[in-house]
mmCIF file of the C-alpha atoms, coordinates in Angstrom:
data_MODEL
# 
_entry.id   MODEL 
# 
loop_
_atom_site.group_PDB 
_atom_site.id 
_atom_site.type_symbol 
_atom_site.label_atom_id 
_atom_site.label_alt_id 
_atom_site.label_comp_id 
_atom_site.label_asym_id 
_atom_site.label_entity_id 
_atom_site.label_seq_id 
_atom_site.pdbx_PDB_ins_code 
_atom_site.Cartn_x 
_atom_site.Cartn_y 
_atom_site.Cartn_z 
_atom_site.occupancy 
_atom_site.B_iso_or_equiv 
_atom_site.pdbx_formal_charge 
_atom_site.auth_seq_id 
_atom_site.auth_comp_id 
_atom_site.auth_asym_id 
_atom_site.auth_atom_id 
_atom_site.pdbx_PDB_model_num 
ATOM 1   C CA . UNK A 1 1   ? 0.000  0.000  0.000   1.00 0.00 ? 1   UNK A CA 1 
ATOM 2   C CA . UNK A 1 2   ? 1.438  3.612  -1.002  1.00 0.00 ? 2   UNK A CA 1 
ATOM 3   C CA . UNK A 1 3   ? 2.500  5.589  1.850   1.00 0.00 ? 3   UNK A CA 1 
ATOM 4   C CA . UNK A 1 4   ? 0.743  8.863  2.245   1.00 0.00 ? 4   UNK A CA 1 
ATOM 5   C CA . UNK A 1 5   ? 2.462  12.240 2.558   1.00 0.00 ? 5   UNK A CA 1 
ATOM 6   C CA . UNK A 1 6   ? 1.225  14.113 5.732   1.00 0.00 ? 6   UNK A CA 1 
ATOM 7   C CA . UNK A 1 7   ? 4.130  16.975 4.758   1.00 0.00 ? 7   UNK A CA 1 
ATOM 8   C CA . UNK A 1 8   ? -0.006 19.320 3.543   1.00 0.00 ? 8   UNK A CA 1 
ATOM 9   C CA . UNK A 1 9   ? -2.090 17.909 6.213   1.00 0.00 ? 9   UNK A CA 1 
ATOM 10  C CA . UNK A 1 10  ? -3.144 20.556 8.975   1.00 0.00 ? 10  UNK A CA 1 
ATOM 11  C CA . UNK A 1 11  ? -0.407 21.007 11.858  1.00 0.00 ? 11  UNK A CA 1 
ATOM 12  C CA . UNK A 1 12  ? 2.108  18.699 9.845   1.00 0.00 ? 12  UNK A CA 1 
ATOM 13  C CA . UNK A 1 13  ? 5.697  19.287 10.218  1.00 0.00 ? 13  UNK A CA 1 
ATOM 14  C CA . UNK A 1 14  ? 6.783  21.247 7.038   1.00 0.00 ? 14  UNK A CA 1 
ATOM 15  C CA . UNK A 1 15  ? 9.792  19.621 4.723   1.00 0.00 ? 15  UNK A CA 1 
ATOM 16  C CA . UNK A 1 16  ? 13.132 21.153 3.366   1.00 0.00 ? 16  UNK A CA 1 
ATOM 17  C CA . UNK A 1 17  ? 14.918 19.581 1.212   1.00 0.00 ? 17  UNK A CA 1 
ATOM 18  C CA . UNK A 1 18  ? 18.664 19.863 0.951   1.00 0.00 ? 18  UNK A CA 1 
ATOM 19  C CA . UNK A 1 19  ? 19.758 23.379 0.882   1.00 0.00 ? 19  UNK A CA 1 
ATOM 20  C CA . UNK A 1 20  ? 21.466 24.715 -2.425  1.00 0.00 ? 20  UNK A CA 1 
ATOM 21  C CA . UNK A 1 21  ? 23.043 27.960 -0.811  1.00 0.00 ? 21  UNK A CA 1 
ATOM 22  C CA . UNK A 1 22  ? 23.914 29.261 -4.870  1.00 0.00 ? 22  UNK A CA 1 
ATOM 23  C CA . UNK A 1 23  ? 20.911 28.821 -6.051  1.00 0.00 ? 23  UNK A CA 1 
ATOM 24  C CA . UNK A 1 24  ? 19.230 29.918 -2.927  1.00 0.00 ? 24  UNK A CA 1 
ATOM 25  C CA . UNK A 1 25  ? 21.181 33.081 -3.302  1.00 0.00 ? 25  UNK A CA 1 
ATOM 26  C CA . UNK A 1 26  ? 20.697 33.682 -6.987  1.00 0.00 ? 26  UNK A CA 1 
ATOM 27  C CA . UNK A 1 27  ? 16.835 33.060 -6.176  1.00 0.00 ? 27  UNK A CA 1 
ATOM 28  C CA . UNK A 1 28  ? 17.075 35.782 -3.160  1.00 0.00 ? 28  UNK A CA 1 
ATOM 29  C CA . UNK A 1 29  ? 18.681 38.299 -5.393  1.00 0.00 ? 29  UNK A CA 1 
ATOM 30  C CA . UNK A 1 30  ? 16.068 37.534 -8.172  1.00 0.00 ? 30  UNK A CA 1 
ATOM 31  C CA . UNK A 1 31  ? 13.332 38.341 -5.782  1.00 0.00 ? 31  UNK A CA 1 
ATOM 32  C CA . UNK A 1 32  ? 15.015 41.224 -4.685  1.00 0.00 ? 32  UNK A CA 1 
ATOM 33  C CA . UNK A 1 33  ? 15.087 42.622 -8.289  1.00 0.00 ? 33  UNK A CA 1 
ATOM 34  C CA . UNK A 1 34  ? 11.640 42.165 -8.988  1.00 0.00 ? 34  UNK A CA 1 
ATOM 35  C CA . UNK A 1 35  ? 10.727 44.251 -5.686  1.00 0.00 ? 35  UNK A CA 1 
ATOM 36  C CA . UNK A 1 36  ? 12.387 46.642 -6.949  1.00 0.00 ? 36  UNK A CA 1 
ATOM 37  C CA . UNK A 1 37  ? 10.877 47.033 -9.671  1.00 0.00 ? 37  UNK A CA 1 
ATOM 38  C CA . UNK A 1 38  ? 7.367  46.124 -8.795  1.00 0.00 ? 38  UNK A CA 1 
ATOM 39  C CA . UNK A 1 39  ? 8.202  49.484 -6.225  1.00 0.00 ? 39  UNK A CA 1 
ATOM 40  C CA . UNK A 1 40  ? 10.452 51.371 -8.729  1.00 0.00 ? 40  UNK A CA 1 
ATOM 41  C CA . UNK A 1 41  ? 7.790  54.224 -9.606  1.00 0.00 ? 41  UNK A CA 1 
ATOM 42  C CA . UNK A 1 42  ? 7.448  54.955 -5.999  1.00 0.00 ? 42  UNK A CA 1 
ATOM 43  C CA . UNK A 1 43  ? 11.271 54.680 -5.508  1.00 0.00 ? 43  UNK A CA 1 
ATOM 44  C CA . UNK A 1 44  ? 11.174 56.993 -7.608  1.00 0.00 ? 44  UNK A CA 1 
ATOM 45  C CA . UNK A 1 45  ? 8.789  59.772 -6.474  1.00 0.00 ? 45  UNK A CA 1 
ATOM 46  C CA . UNK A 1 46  ? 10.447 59.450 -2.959  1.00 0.00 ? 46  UNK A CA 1 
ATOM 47  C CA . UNK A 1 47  ? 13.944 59.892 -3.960  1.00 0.00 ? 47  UNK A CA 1 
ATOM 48  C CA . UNK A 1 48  ? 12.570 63.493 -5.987  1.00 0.00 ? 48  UNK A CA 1 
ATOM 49  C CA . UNK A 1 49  ? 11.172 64.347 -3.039  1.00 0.00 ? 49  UNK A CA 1 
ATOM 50  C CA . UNK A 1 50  ? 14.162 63.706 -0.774  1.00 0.00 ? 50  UNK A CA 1 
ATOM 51  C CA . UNK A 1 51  ? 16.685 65.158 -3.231  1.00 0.00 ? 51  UNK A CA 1 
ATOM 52  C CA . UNK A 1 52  ? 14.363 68.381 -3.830  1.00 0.00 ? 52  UNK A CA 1 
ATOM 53  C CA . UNK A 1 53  ? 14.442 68.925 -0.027  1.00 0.00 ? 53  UNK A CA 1 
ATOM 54  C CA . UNK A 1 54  ? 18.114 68.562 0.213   1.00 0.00 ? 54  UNK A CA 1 
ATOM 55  C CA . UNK A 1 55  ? 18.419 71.190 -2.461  1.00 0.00 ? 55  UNK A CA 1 
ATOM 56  C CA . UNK A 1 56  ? 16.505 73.668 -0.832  1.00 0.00 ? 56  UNK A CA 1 
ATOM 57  C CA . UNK A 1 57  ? 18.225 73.096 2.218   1.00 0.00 ? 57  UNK A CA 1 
ATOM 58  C CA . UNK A 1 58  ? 21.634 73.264 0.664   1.00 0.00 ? 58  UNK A CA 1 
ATOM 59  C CA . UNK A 1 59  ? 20.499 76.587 -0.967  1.00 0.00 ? 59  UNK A CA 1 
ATOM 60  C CA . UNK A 1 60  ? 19.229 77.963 2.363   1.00 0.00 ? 60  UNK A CA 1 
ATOM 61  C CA . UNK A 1 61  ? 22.147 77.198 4.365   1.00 0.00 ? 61  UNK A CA 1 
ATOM 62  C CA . UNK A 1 62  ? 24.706 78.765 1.505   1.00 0.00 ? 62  UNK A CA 1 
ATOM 63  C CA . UNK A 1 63  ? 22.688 81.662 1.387   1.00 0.00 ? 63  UNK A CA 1 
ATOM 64  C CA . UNK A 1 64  ? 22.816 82.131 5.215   1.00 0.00 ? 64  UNK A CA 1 
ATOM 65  C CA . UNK A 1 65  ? 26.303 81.277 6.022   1.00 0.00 ? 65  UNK A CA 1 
ATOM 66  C CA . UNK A 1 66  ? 28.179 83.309 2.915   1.00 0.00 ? 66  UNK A CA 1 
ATOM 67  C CA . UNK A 1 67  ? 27.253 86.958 3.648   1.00 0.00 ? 67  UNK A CA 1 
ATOM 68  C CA . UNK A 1 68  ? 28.544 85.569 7.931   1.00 0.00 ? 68  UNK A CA 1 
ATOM 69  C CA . UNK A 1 69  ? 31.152 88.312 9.254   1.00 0.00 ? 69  UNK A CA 1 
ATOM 70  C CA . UNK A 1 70  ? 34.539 86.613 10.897  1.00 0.00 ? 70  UNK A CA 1 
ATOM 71  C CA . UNK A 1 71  ? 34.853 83.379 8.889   1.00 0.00 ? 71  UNK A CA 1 
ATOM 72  C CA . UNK A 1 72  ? 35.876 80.518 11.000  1.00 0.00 ? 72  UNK A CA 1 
ATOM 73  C CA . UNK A 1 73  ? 36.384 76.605 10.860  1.00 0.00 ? 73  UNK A CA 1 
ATOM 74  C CA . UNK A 1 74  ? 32.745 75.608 11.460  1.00 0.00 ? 74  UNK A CA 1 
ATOM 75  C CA . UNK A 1 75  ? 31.422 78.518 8.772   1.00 0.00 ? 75  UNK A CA 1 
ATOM 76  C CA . UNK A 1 76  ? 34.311 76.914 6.419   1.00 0.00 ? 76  UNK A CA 1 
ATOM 77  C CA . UNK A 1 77  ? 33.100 73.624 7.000   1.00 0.00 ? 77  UNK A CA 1 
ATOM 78  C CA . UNK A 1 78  ? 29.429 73.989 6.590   1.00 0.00 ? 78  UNK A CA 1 
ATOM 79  C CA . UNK A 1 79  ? 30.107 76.013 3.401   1.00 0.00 ? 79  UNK A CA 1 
ATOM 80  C CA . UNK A 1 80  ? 32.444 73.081 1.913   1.00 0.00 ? 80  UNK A CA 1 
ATOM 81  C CA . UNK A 1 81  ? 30.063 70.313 3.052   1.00 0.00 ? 81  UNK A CA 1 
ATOM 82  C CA . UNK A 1 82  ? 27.161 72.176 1.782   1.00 0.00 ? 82  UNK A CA 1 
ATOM 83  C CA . UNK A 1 83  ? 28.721 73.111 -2.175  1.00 0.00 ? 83  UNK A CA 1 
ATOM 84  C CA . UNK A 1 84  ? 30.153 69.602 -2.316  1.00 0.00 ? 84  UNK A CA 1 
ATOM 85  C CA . UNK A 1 85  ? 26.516 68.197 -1.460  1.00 0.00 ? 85  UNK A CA 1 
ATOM 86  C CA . UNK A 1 86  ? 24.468 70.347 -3.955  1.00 0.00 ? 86  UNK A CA 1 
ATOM 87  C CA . UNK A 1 87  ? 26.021 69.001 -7.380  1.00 0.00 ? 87  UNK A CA 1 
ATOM 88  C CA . UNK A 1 88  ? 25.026 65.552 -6.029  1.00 0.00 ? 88  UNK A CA 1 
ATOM 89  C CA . UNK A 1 89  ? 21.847 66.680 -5.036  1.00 0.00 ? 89  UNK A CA 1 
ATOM 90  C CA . UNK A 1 90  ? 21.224 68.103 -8.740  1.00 0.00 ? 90  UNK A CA 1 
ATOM 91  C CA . UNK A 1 91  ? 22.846 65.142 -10.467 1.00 0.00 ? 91  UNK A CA 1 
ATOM 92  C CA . UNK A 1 92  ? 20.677 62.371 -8.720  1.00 0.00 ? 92  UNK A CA 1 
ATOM 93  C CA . UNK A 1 93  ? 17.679 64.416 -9.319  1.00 0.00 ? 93  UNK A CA 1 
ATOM 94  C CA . UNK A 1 94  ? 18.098 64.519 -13.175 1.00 0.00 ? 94  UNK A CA 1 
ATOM 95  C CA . UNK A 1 95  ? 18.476 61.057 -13.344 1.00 0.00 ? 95  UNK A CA 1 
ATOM 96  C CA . UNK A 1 96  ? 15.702 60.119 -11.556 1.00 0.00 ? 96  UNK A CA 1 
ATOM 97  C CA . UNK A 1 97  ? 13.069 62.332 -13.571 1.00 0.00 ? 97  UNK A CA 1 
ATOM 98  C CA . UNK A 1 98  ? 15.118 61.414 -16.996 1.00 0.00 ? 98  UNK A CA 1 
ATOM 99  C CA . UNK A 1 99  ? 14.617 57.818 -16.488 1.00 0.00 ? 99  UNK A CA 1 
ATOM 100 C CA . UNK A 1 100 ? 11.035 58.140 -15.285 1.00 0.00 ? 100 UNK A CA 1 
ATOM 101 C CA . UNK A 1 101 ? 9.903  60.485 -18.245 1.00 0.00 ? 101 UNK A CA 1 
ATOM 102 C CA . UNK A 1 102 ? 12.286 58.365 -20.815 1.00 0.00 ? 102 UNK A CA 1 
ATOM 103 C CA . UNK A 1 103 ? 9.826  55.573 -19.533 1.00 0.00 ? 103 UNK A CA 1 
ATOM 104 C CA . UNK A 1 104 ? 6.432  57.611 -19.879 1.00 0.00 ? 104 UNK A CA 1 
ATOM 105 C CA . UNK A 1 105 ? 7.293  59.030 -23.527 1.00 0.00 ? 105 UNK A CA 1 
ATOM 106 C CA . UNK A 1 106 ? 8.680  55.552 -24.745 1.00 0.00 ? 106 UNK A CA 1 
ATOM 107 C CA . UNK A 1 107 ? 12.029 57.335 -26.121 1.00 0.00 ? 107 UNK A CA 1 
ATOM 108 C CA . UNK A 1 108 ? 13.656 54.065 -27.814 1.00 0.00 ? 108 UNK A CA 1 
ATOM 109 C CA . UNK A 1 109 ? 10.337 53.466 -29.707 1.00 0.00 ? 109 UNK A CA 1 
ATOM 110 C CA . UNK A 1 110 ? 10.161 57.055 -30.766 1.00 0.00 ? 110 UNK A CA 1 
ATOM 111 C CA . UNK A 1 111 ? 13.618 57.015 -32.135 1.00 0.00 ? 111 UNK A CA 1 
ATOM 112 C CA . UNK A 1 112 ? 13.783 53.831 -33.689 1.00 0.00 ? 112 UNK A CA 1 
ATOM 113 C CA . UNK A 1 113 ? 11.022 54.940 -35.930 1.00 0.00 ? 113 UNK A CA 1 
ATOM 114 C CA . UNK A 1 114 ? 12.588 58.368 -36.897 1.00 0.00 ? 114 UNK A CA 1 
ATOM 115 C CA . UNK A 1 115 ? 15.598 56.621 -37.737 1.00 0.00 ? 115 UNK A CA 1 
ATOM 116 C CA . UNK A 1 116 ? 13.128 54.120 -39.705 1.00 0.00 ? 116 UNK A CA 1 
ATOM 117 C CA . UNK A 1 117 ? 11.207 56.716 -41.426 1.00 0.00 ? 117 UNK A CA 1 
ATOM 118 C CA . UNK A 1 118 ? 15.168 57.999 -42.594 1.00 0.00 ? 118 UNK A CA 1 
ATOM 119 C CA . UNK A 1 119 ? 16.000 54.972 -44.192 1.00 0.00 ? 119 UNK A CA 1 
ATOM 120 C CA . UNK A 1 120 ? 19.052 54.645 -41.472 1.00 0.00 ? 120 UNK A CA 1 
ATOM 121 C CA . UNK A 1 121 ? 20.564 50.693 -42.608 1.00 0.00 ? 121 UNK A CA 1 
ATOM 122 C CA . UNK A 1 122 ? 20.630 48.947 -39.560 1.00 0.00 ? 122 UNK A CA 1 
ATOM 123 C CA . UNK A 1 123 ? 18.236 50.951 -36.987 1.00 0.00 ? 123 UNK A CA 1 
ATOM 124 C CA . UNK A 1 124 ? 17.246 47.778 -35.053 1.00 0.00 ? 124 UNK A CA 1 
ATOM 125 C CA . UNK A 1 125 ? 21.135 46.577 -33.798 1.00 0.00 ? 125 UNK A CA 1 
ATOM 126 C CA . UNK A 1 126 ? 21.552 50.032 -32.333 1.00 0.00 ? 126 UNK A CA 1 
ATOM 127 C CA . UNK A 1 127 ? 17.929 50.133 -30.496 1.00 0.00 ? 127 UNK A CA 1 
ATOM 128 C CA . UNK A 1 128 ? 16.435 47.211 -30.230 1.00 0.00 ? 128 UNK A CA 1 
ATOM 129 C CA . UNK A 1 129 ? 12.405 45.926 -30.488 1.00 0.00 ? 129 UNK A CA 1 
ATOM 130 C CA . UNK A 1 130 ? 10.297 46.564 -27.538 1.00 0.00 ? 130 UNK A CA 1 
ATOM 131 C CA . UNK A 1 131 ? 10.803 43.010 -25.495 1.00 0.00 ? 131 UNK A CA 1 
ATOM 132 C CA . UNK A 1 132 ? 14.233 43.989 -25.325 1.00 0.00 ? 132 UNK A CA 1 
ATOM 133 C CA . UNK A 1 133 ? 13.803 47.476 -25.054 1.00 0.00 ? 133 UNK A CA 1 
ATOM 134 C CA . UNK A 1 134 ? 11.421 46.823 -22.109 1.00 0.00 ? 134 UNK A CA 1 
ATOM 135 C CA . UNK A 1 135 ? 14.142 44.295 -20.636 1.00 0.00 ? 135 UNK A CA 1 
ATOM 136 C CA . UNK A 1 136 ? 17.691 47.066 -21.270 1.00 0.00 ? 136 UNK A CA 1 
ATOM 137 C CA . UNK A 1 137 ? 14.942 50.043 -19.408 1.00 0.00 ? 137 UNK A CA 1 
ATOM 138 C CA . UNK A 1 138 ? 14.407 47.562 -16.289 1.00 0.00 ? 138 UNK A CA 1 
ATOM 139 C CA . UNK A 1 139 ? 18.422 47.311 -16.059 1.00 0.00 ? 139 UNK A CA 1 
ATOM 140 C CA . UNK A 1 140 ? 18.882 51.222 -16.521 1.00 0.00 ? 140 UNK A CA 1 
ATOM 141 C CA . UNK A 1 141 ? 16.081 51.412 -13.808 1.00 0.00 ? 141 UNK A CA 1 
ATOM 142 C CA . UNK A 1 142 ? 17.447 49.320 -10.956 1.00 0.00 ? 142 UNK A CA 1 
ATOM 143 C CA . UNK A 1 143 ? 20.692 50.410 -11.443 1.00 0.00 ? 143 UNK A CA 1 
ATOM 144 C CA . UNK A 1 144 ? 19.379 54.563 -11.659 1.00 0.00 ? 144 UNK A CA 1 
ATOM 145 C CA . UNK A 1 145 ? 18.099 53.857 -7.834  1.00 0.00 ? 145 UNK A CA 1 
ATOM 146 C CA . UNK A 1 146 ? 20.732 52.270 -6.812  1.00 0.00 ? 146 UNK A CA 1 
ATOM 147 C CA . UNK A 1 147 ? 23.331 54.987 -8.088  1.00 0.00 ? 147 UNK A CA 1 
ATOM 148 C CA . UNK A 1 148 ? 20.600 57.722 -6.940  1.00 0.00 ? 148 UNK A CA 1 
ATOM 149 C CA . UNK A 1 149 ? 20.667 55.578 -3.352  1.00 0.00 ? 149 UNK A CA 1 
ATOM 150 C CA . UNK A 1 150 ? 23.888 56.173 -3.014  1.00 0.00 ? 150 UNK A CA 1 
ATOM 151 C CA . UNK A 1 151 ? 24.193 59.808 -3.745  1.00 0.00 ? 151 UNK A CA 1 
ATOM 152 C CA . UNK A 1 152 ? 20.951 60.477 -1.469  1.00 0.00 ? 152 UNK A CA 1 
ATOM 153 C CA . UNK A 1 153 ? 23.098 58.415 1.559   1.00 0.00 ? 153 UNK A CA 1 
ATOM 154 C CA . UNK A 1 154 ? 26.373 60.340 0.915   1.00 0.00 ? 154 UNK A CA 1 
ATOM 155 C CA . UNK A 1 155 ? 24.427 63.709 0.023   1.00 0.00 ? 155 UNK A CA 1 
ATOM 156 C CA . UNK A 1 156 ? 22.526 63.510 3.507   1.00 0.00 ? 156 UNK A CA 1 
ATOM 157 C CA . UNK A 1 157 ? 25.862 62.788 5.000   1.00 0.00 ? 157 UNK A CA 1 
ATOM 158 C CA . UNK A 1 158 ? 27.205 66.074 3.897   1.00 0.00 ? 158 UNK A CA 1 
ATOM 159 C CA . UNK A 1 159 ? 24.265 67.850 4.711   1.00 0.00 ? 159 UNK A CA 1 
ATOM 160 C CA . UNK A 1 160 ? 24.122 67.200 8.158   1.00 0.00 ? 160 UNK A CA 1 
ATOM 161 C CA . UNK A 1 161 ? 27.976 67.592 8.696   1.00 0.00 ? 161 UNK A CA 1 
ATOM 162 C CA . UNK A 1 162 ? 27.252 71.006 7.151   1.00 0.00 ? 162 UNK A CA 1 
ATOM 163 C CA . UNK A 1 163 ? 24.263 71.735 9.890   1.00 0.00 ? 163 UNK A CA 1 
ATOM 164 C CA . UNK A 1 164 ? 26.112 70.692 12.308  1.00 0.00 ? 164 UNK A CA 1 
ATOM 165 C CA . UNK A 1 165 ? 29.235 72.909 11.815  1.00 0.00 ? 165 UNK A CA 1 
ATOM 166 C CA . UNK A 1 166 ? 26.727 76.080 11.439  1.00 0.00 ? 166 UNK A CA 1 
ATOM 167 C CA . UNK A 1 167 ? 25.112 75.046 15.014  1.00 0.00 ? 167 UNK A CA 1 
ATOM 168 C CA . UNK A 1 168 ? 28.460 74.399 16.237  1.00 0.00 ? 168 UNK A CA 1 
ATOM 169 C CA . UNK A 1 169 ? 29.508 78.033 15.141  1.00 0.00 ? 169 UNK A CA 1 
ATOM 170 C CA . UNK A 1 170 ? 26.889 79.007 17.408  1.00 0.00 ? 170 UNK A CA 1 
ATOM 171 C CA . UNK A 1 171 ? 27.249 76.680 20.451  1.00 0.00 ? 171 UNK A CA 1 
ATOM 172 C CA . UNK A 1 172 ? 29.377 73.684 20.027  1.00 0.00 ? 172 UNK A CA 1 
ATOM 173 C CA . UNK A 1 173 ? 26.404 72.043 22.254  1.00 0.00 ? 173 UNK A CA 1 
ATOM 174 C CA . UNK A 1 174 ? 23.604 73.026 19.523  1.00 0.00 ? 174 UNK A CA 1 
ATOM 175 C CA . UNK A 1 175 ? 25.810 70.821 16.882  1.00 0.00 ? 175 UNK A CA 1 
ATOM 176 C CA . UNK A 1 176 ? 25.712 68.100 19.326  1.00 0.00 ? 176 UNK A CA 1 
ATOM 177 C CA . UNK A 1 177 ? 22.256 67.577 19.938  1.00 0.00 ? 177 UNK A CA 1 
ATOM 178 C CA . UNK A 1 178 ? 21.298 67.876 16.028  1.00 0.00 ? 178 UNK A CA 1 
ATOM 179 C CA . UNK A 1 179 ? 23.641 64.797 15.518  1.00 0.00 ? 179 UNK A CA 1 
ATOM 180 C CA . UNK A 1 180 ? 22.236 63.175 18.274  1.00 0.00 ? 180 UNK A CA 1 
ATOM 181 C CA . UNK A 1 181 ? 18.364 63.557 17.717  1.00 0.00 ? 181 UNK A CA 1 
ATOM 182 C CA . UNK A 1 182 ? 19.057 62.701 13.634  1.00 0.00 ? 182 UNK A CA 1 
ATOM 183 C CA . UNK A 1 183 ? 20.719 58.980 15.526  1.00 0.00 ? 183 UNK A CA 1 
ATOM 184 C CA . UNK A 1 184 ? 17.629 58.849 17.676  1.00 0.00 ? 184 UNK A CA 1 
ATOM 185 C CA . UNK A 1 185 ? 15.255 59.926 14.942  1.00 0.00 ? 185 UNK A CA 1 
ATOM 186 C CA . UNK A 1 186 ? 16.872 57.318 12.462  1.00 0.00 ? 186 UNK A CA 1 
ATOM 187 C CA . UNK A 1 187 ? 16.419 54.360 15.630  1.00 0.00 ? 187 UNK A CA 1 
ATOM 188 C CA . UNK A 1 188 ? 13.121 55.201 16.807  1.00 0.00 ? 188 UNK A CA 1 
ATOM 189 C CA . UNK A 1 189 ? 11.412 55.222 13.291  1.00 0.00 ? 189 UNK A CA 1 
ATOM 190 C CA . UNK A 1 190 ? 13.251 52.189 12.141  1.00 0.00 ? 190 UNK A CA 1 
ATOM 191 C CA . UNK A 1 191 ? 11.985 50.272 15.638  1.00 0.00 ? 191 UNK A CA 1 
ATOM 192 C CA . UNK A 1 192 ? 8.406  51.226 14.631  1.00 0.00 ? 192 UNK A CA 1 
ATOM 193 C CA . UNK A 1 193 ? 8.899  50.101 11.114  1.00 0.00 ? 193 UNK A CA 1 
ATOM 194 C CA . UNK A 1 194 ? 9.567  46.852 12.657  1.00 0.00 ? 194 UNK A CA 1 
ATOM 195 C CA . UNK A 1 195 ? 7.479  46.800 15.170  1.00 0.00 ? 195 UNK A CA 1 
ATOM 196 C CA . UNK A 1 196 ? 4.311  47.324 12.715  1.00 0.00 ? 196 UNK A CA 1 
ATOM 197 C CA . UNK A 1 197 ? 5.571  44.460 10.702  1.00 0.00 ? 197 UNK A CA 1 
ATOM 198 C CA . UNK A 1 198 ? 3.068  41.189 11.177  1.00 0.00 ? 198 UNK A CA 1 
ATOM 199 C CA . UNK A 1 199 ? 3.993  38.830 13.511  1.00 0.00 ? 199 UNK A CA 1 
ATOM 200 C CA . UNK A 1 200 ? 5.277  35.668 12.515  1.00 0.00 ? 200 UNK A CA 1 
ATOM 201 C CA . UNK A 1 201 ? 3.176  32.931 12.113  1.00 0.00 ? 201 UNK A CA 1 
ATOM 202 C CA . UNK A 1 202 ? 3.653  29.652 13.472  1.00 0.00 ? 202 UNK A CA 1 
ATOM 203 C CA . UNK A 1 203 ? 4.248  27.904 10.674  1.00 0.00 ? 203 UNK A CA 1 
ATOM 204 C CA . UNK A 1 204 ? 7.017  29.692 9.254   1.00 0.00 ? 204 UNK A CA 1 
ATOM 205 C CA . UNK A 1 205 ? 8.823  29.740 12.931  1.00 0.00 ? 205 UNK A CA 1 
ATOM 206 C CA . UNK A 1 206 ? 8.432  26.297 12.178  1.00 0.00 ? 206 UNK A CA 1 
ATOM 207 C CA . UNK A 1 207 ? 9.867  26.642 8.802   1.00 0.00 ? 207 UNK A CA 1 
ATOM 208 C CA . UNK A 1 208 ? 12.403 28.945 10.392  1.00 0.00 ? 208 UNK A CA 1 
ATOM 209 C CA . UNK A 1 209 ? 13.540 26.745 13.117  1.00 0.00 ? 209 UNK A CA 1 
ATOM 210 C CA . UNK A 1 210 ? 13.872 23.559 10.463  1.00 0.00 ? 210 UNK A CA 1 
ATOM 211 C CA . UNK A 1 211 ? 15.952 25.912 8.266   1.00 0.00 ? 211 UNK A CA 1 
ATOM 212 C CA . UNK A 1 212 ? 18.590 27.296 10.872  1.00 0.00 ? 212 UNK A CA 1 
ATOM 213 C CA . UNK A 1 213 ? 18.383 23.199 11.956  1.00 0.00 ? 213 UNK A CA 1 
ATOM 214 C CA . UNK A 1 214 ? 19.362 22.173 8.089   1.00 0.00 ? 214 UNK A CA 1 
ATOM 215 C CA . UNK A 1 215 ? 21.950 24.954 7.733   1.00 0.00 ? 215 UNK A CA 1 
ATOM 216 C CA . UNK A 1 216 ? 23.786 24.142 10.534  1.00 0.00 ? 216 UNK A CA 1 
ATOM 217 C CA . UNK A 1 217 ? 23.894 20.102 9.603   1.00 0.00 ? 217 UNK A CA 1 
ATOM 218 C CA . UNK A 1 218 ? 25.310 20.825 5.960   1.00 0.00 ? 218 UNK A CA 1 
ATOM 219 C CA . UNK A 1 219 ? 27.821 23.280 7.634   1.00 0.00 ? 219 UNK A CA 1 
ATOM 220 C CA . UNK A 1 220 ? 28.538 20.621 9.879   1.00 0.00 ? 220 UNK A CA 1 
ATOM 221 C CA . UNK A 1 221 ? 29.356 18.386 6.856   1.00 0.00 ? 221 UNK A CA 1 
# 
């Protein structure tokens, strides 16, 4: 008589089979990619936003520290931080809205067709038909927000060194208690982002406990 397999009955022990670490990686960074860019166009809205504000802010605190009587190292600092951030600022912005419009108007379709309507020998090796069009703009996405991550981290970094050397031009104590509400800021609204998360269900701690059992049994090999 054939055994039956109680792995889908109700409060059944779940299965794993042998763990394949590459492919479990390749599979995690696939997954990764499509969240991306299942989220992109909001990625995108929020990374304007946060590099528009960073301009402003730049321009604000140039404006207020230049026309500042008895330069000083603080004034000097907040000045350098805050010229070397803007560019960035500027840069990452016009690659976000390029990439987003370049999506809306369909560029590579448009040109293809000029260059079509010209008689140009060729046209479809240098731009190529829509599925890979549509496959080369995904690429040029993800790898736009990750750039524009990157220049929004580093950006924010010079920012805030630049507030905190005008502060500290004031009171060395005012610089100190910016940095130190942007650290508790940063902790208190990443513990709330993970306390609003679901909780676990039980069966994938069960899932969880049988994986950390597997890994450590094939490390153990």
């Amino acid at each position: 008589m054939a055994s039956k397999d109680h792995s889908s009955l109700p409060g059944s022990r779940p299965q794993i089979e042998p763990i394949d670490f590459e492919n479990q990686s390749r599979q995690s960074i696939e997954g990764l990619l499509n969240l991306l860019e299942k989220i992109s166009p909001t990625l995108f809205d929020v990374g304007g936003w946060v590099l528009g504000g960073l301009i402003a802010l730049n321009l604000v605190v140039i404006g207020a520290v230049i026309p500042v009587g008895g330069i000083d190292t603080p004034i000097l600092i907040a000045a350098g931080a805050m010229a070397s951030a803007l560019p960035l600022n500027v840069a990452g912005l016009l690659l976000l809205r390029l990439i987003k419009d370049m999506k809306g108007i369909r560029i590579d379709e448009l040109a293809r067709e000029a260059f079509q309507d010209a008689k140009f020998p060729e046209i479809e090796a240098y731009l190529p038909a829509d599925q890979d069009s549509a496959s080369l703009f995904k690429r040029s996405s993800n790898v736009t927000l990750l750039y524009s991550a990157g220049i929004i981290i580093f950006s924010t970094t010079l920012t805030l060194s630049g507030l905190v050397a005008v502060l500290w031009h004031l009171a060395w104590w005012l610089g100190v208690i910016l940095l130190v509400m942007v650290i508790l800021s940063t902790v208190l609204t990443l513990a709330i982002l993970a306390h609003s998360l679901p909780p676990d269900s039980e069966q994938e701690k069960e899932l969880k406990k049988l994986y950390r059992k597997k890994t450590q049994q094939e490390k153990l090999k």
